[in-house]
Amino acid sequence: MPGGGRKKVASKTEILEFLTGVMRNEELSEKERLAASFKLGRYLGLEGKEADDEGLPRVVIYDGTDKNKLP
């Protein structure tokens, strides 16, 4: 196989590992690490979404005064 047996296209896992490694590498500049984190977030589809609440239930306190405010 050309290229010493390496695939020509990186797998999803390889991309995630690389971006995560760059993001966590404290020897790199903050700018480089932030760029990697933004790319990782975009790759994972997190761009423009609200923060994940870890699947915790949402608490709604309803005092009964306004029936139009029910979710």
Tab-separated table of C-alpha atoms in Angstrom:
chain	number	residue	atom	x	y	z
A	1	MET	CA	0.000	0.000	0.000
A	2	PRO	CA	1.410	3.457	-0.878
A	3	GLY	CA	2.521	5.643	2.033
A	4	GLY	CA	3.911	2.864	4.179
A	5	GLY	CA	0.590	1.147	4.803
A	6	ARG	CA	-1.206	4.235	6.142
A	7	LYS	CA	-4.699	5.075	5.007
A	8	LYS	CA	-5.010	8.180	2.858
A	9	VAL	CA	-8.051	9.433	4.768
A	10	ALA	CA	-8.165	9.774	8.554
A	11	SER	CA	-10.887	7.878	10.373
A	12	LYS	CA	-13.390	9.647	12.606
A	13	THR	CA	-11.650	8.236	15.669
A	14	GLU	CA	-8.265	9.477	14.462
A	15	ILE	CA	-9.658	12.994	13.925
A	16	LEU	CA	-11.282	13.037	17.362
A	17	GLU	CA	-8.086	11.765	19.005
A	18	PHE	CA	-5.952	14.345	17.213
A	19	LEU	CA	-8.187	17.321	18.041
A	20	THR	CA	-8.565	16.172	21.637
A	21	GLY	CA	-4.794	15.765	21.942
A	22	VAL	CA	-4.176	19.279	20.621
A	23	MET	CA	-6.856	20.736	22.893
A	24	ARG	CA	-5.292	19.101	25.970
A	25	ASN	CA	-1.651	19.796	25.081
A	26	GLU	CA	-0.559	22.452	27.580
A	27	GLU	CA	2.698	22.988	25.654
A	28	LEU	CA	0.753	24.611	22.804
A	29	SER	CA	-0.508	28.182	22.893
A	30	GLU	CA	-3.973	28.929	24.200
A	31	LYS	CA	-4.908	30.145	20.707
A	32	GLU	CA	-3.981	26.777	19.164
A	33	ARG	CA	-5.806	24.860	21.874
A	34	LEU	CA	-8.937	26.990	21.498
A	35	ALA	CA	-8.877	26.529	17.735
A	36	ALA	CA	-8.743	22.770	18.211
A	37	SER	CA	-11.611	22.888	20.715
A	38	PHE	CA	-13.768	24.900	18.295
A	39	LYS	CA	-13.002	22.459	15.469
A	40	LEU	CA	-13.796	19.543	17.754
A	41	GLY	CA	-17.081	21.165	18.776
A	42	ARG	CA	-17.981	21.814	15.138
A	43	TYR	CA	-17.090	18.223	14.228
A	44	LEU	CA	-19.275	16.931	17.056
A	45	GLY	CA	-22.161	19.203	16.019
A	46	LEU	CA	-22.082	21.337	19.159
A	47	GLU	CA	-21.692	24.666	17.383
A	48	GLY	CA	-24.562	27.045	18.104
A	49	LYS	CA	-26.241	24.731	20.613
A	50	GLU	CA	-26.917	25.357	24.262
A	51	ALA	CA	-24.719	23.668	26.841
A	52	ASP	CA	-25.541	20.026	27.484
A	53	ASP	CA	-27.162	19.528	30.851
A	54	GLU	CA	-25.826	15.960	31.113
A	55	GLY	CA	-29.341	14.576	30.682
A	56	LEU	CA	-30.497	15.892	34.036
A	57	PRO	CA	-34.224	16.547	34.409
A	58	ARG	CA	-35.362	20.133	34.053
A	59	VAL	CA	-36.949	21.622	37.153
A	60	VAL	CA	-39.969	23.878	36.625
A	61	ILE	CA	-41.550	25.586	39.605
A	62	TYR	CA	-45.176	26.390	38.957
A	63	ASP	CA	-46.985	28.432	41.579
A	64	GLY	CA	-50.394	28.223	39.924
A	65	THR	CA	-50.816	31.974	39.400
A	66	ASP	CA	-50.615	32.024	35.616
A	67	LYS	CA	-51.927	29.053	33.641
A	68	ASN	CA	-50.489	30.476	30.409
A	69	LYS	CA	-46.915	29.958	31.657
A	70	LEU	CA	-47.021	26.166	31.664
A	71	PRO	CA	-44.388	24.698	29.320
